[in-house]
CSV table of C-alpha atoms in Angstrom, one decimal:
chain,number,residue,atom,x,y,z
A,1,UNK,CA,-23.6,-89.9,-50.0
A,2,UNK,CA,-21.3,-87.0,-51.2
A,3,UNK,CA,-18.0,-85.6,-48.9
A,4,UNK,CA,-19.8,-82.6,-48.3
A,5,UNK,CA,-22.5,-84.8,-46.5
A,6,UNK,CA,-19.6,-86.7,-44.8
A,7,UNK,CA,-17.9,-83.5,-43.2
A,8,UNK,CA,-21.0,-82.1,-41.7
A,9,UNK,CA,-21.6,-85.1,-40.3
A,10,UNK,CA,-18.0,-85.1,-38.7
A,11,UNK,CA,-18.5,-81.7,-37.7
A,12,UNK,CA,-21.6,-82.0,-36.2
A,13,UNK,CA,-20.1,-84.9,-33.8
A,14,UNK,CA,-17.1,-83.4,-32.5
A,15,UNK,CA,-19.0,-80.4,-31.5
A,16,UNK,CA,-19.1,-79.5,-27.5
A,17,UNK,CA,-22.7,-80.1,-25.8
A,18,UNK,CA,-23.1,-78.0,-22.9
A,19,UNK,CA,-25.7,-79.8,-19.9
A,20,UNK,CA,-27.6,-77.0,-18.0
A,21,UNK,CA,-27.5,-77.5,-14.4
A,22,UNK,CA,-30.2,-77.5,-12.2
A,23,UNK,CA,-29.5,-74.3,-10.4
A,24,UNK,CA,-29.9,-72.5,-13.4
A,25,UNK,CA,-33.4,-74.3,-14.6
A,26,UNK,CA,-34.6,-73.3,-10.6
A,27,UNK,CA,-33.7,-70.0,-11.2
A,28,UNK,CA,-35.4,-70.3,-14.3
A,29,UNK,CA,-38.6,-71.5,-12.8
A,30,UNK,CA,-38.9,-69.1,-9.9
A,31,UNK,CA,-41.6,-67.3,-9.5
A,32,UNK,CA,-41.2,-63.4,-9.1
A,33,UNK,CA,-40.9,-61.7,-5.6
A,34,UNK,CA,-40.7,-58.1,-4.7
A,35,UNK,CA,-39.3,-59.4,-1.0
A,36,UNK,CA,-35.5,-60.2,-0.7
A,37,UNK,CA,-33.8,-63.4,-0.6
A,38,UNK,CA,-33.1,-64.5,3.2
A,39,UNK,CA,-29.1,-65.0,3.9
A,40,UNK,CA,-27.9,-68.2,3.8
A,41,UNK,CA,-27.8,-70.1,7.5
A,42,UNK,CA,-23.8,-70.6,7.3
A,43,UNK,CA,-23.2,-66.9,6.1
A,44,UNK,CA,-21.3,-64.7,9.2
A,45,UNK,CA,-22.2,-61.3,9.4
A,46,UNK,CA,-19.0,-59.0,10.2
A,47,UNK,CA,-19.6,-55.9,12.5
A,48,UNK,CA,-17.9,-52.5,12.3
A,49,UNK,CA,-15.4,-52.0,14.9
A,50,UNK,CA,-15.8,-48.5,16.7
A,51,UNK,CA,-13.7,-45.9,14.8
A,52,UNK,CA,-13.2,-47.7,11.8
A,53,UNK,CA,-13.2,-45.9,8.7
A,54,UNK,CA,-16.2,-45.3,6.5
A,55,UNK,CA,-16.0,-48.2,3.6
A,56,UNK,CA,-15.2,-46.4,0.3
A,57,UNK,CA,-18.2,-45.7,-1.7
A,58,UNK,CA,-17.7,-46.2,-6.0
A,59,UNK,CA,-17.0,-43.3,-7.8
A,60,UNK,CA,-14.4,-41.1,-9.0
A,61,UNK,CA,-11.3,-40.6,-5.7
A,62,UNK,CA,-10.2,-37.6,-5.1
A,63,UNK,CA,-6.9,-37.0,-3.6
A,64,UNK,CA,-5.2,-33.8,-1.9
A,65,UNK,CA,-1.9,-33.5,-1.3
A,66,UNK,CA,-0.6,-31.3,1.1
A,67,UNK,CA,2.0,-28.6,-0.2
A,68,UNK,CA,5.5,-29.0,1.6
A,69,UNK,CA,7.1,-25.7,2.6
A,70,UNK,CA,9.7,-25.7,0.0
A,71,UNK,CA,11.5,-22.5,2.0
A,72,UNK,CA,15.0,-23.3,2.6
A,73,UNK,CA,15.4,-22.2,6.5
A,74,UNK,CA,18.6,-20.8,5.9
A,75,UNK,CA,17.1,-17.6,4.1
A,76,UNK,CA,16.5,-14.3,6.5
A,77,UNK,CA,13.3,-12.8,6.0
A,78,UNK,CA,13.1,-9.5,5.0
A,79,UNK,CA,12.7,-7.1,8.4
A,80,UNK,CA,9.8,-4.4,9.2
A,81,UNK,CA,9.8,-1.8,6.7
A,82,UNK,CA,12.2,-3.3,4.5
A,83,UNK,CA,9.4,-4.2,1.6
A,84,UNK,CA,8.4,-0.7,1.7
A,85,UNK,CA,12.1,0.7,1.1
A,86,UNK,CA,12.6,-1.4,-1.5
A,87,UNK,CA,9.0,-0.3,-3.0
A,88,UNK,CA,9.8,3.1,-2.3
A,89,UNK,CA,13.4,3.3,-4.0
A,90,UNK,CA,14.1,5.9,-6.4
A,91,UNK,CA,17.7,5.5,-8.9
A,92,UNK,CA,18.3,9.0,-10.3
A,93,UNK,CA,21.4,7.9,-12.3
A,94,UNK,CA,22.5,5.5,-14.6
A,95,UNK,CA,26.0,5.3,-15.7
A,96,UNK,CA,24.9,2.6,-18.3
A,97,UNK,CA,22.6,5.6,-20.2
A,98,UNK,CA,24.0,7.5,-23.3
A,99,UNK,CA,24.6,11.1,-22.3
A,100,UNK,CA,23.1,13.9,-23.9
A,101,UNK,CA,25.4,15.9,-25.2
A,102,UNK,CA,24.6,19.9,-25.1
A,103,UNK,CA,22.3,19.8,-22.4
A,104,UNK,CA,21.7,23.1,-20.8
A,105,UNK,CA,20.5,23.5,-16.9
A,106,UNK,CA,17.5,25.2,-15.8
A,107,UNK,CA,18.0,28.1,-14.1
A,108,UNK,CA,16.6,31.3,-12.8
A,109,UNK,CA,17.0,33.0,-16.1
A,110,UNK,CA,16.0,30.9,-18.7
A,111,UNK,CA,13.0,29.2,-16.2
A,112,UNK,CA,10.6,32.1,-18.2
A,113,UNK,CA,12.1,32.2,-21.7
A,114,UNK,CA,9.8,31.2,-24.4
A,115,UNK,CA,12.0,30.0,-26.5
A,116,UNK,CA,12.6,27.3,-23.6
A,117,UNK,CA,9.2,25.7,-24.5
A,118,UNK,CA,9.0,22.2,-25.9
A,119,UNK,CA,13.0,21.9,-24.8
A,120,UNK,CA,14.7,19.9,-22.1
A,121,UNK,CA,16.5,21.1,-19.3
A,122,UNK,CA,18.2,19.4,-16.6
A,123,UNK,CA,18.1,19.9,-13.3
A,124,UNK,CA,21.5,21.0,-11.3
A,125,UNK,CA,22.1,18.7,-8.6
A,126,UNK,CA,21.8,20.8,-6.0
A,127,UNK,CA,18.5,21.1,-6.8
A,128,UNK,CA,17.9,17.2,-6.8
A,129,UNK,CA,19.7,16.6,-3.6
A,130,UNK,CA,16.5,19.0,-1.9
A,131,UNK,CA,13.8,17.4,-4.1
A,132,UNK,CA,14.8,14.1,-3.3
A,133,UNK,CA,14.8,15.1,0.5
A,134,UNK,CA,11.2,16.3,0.0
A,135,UNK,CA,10.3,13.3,-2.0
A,136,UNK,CA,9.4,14.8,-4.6
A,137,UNK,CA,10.5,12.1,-7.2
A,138,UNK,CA,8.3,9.0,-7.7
A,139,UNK,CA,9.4,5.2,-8.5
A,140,UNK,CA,7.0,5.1,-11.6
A,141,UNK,CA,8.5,7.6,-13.1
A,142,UNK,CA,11.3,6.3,-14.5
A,143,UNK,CA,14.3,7.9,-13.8
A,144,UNK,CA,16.7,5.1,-13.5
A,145,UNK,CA,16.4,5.3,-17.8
A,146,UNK,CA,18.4,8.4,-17.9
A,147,UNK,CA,21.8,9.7,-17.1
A,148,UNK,CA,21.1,12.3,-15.1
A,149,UNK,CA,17.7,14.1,-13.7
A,150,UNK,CA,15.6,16.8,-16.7
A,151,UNK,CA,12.4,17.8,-17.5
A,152,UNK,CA,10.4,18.7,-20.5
A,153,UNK,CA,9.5,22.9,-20.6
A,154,UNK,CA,5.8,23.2,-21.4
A,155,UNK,CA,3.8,26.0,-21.9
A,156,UNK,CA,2.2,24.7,-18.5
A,157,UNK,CA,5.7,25.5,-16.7
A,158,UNK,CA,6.4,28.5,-18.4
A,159,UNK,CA,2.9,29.5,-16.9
A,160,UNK,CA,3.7,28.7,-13.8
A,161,UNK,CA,7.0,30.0,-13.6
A,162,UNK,CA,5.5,33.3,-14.6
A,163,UNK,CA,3.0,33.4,-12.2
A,164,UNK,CA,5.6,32.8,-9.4
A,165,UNK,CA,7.7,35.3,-10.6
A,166,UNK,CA,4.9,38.3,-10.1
A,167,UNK,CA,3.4,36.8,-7.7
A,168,UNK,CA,5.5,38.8,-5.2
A,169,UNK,CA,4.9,39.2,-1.1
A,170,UNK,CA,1.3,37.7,-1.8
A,171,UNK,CA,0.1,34.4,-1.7
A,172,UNK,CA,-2.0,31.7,-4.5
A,173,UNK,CA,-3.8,28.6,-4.6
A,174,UNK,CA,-3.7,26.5,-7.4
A,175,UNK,CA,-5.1,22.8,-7.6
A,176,UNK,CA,-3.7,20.8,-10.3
A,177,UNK,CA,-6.0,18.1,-12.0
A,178,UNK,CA,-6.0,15.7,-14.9
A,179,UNK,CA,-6.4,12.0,-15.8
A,180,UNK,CA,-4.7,9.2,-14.6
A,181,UNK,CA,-0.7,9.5,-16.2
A,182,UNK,CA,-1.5,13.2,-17.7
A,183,UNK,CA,1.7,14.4,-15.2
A,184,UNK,CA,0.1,16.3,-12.4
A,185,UNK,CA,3.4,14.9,-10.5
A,186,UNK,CA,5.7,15.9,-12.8
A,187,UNK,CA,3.9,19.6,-13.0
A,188,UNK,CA,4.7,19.6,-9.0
A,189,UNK,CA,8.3,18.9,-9.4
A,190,UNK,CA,9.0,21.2,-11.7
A,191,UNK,CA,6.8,23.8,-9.7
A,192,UNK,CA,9.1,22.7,-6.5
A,193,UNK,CA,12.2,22.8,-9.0
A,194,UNK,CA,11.3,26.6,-9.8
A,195,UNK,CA,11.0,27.2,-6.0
A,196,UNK,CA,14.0,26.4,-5.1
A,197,UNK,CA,16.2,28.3,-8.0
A,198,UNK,CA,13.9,31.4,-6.5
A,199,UNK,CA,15.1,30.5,-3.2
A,200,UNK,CA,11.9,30.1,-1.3
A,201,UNK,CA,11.1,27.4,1.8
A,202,UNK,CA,9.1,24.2,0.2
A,203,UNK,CA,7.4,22.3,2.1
A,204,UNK,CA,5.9,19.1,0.5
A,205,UNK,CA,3.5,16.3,1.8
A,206,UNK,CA,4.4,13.4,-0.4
A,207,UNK,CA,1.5,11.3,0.1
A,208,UNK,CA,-1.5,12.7,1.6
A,209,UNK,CA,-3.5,9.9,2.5
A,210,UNK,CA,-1.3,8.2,4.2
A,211,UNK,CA,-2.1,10.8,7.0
A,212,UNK,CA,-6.1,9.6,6.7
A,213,UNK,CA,-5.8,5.9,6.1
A,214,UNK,CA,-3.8,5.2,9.6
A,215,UNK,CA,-0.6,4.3,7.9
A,216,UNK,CA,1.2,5.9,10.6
A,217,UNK,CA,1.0,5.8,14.6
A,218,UNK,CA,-1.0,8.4,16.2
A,219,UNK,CA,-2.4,9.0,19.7
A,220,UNK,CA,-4.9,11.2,21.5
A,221,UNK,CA,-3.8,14.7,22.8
A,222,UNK,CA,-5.3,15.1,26.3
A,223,UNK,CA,-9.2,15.0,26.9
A,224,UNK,CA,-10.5,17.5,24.4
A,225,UNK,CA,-13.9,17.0,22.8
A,226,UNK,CA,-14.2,16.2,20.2
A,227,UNK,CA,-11.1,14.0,20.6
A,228,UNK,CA,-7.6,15.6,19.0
A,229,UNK,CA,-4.9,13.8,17.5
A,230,UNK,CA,-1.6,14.1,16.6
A,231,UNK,CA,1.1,11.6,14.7
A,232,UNK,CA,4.4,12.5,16.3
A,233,UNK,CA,6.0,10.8,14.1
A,234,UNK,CA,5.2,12.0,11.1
A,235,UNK,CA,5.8,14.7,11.8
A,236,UNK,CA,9.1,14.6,13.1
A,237,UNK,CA,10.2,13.0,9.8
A,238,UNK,CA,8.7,16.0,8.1
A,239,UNK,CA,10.3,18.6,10.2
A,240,UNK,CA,13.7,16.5,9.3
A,241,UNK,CA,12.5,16.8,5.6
A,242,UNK,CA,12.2,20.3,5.7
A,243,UNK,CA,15.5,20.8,7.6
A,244,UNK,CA,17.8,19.2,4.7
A,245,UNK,CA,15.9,20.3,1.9
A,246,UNK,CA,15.9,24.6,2.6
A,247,UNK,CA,19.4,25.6,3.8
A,248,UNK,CA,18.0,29.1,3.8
A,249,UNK,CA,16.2,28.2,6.9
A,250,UNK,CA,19.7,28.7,9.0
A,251,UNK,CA,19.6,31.9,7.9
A,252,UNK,CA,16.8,33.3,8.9
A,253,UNK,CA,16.1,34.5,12.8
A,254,UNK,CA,13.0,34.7,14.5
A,255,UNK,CA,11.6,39.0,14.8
A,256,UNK,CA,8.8,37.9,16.8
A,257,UNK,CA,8.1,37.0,20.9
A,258,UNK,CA,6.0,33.9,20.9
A,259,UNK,CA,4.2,33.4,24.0
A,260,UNK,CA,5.0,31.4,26.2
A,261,UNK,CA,2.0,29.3,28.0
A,262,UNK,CA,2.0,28.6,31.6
A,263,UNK,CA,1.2,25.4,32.5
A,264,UNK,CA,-1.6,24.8,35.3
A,265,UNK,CA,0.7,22.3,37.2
A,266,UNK,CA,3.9,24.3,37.6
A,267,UNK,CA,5.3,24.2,41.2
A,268,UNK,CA,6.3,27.4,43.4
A,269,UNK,CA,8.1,26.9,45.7
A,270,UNK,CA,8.8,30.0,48.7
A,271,UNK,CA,12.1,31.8,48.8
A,272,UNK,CA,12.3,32.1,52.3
A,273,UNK,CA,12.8,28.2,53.2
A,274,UNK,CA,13.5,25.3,51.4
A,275,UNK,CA,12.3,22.9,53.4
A,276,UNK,CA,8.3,24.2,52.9
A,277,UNK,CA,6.5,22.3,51.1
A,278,UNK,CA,5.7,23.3,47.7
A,279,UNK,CA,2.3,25.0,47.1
A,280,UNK,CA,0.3,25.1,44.3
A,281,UNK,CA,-1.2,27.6,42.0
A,282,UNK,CA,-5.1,27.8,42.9
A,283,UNK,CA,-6.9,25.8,40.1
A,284,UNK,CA,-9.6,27.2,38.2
A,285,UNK,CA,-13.4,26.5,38.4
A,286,UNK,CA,-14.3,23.0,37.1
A,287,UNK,CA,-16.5,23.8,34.2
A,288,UNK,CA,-18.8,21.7,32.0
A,289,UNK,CA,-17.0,20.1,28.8
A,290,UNK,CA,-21.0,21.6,26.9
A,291,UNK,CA,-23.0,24.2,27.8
A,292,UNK,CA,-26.2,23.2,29.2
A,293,UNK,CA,-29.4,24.1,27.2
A,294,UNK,CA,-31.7,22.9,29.7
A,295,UNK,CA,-34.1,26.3,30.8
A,296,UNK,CA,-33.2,27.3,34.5
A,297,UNK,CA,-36.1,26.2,37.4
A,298,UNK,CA,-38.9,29.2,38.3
A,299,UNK,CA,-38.2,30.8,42.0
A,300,UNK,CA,-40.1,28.7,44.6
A,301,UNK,CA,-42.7,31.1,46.0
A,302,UNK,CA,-42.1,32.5,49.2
């Protein structure tokens, strides 16, 4: 017998055996069954408590935090209207801006001179003290780049300054259109800025439809049919607009009587006594608010 005999035989020995155990040959030997196994007699079956939580099913958890209100409650919230100011802010000036040196001022003179055309000319201050009352600058247009206020002469302006200036005691209609950007606003400006060196009344709606969109308060005016309207405030603000912005409006005095409407409820009173009581004016003939089309009944026959 050789070593290499002798070693298997030692390995062989020392090897573990493992014994199967008897549950494993029964389960083994069972036959198949599609019915399930019955619980075991000592096995205690634990009911849900009322309002207990659902048991967790497997699968991925999801979990959702709830976001903390990180505002300090030491800061003020902004009030009404104050988001819209800011929005709404115009800067005209900046001190920080390079000035242009040489820089003439439009005026009624040179306003039609075509050798104006592709220049710029700024606006006297004046001038920008009454188109800023009228709104006419807007925050987009970026105005805070620049020292002071100008615009650019095209042969657009020269156009319309031209037309202005033979226009005379009559009247025109114009309607400015372009893309998005193309400066439609800028064209107004400079069409408002041309007004006032002439010295005529502007009046200028800003935003249009903010009148149609209910962005301002409004309320019935009596019972008329179809129902009237009317936004008080609005138009006290633009009354106030058109006060600062035309000066020459103190000038001018009224040539005409307006008529003055009576109003149905006014009292009279008689002058021989006091102490009678106040009559009233006889009221008119209640009418129908539409005019019936229904045809009239025949006579009855006598």
């Amino acid at each position: 017998m050789c070593l290499r005999c002798l070693h298997r035989l030692s390995s062989n020995s020392l090897r573990p055996r493992s014994i199967p155990s008897p549950s494993s040959n029964a389960a083994a030997t069972a036959p198949f069954s599609s019915t399930p196994s019955l619980p075991r007699a000592n096995a205690t079956i634990t009911k849900k408590k009322p309002g207990a939580a659902p048991t967790p099913r497997p699968g991925p958890r999801t979990f959702s935090k709830k976001k903390k209100d990180i505002t300090p409650a030491n800061v003020r919230k902004p009030a009404i209207g104050e988001r819209k100011a800011l929005r709404k802010r115009v800067v005209l000036s900046n001190t920080n801006a390079l000035e242009v040196q040489g820089l003439q001022d439009i005026n009624e003179k040179n306003m039609m001179d075509e050798e104006m055309q592709g220049k710029v000319l700024g606006i006297p201050g004046e001038v920008v003290d009454r188109l800023r009352a009228v709104e006419a600058f807007k925050p987009a247009q970026g105005w805070g780049l620049y020292r002071r206020p100008a615009m650019l002469m095209r042969s657009e302006t020269l156009e319309y300054a031209k037309m202005m200036d033979s226009m005379g005691t009559g009247s025109m209609r114009r309607v400015i259109v372009g893309e998005r950007g193309s400066g439609k606003t800028t064209m107004l400006l400079q069409a408002m800025t041309l007004a006032f060196l002439k010295g005529w009344v502007v009046i200028n709606i800003p935003e249009a439809q903010d009148l149609t969109i209910a962005q301002t308060a409004y309320s019935p005016v009596g019972t008329t049919l179809p129902t009237t309207y009317i936004q008080k405030t609005y138009t006290a603000s633009l009354l106030r607009a058109i006060q600062r912005a035309n000066p020459i409006l103190e000038t001018l005095h009224i040539t005409q009587s307006l008529p003055q409407a009576q109003s149905s409820s006014t009292i009279t009173t008689s002058p021989s006594s006091s102490s009678q009581q106040p009559t009233l004016p006889p009221s008119p003939p209640a009418q129908p608010p539409y005019p019936s089309s229904a045809p009239s009944a025949p006579p009855t026959p006598k």
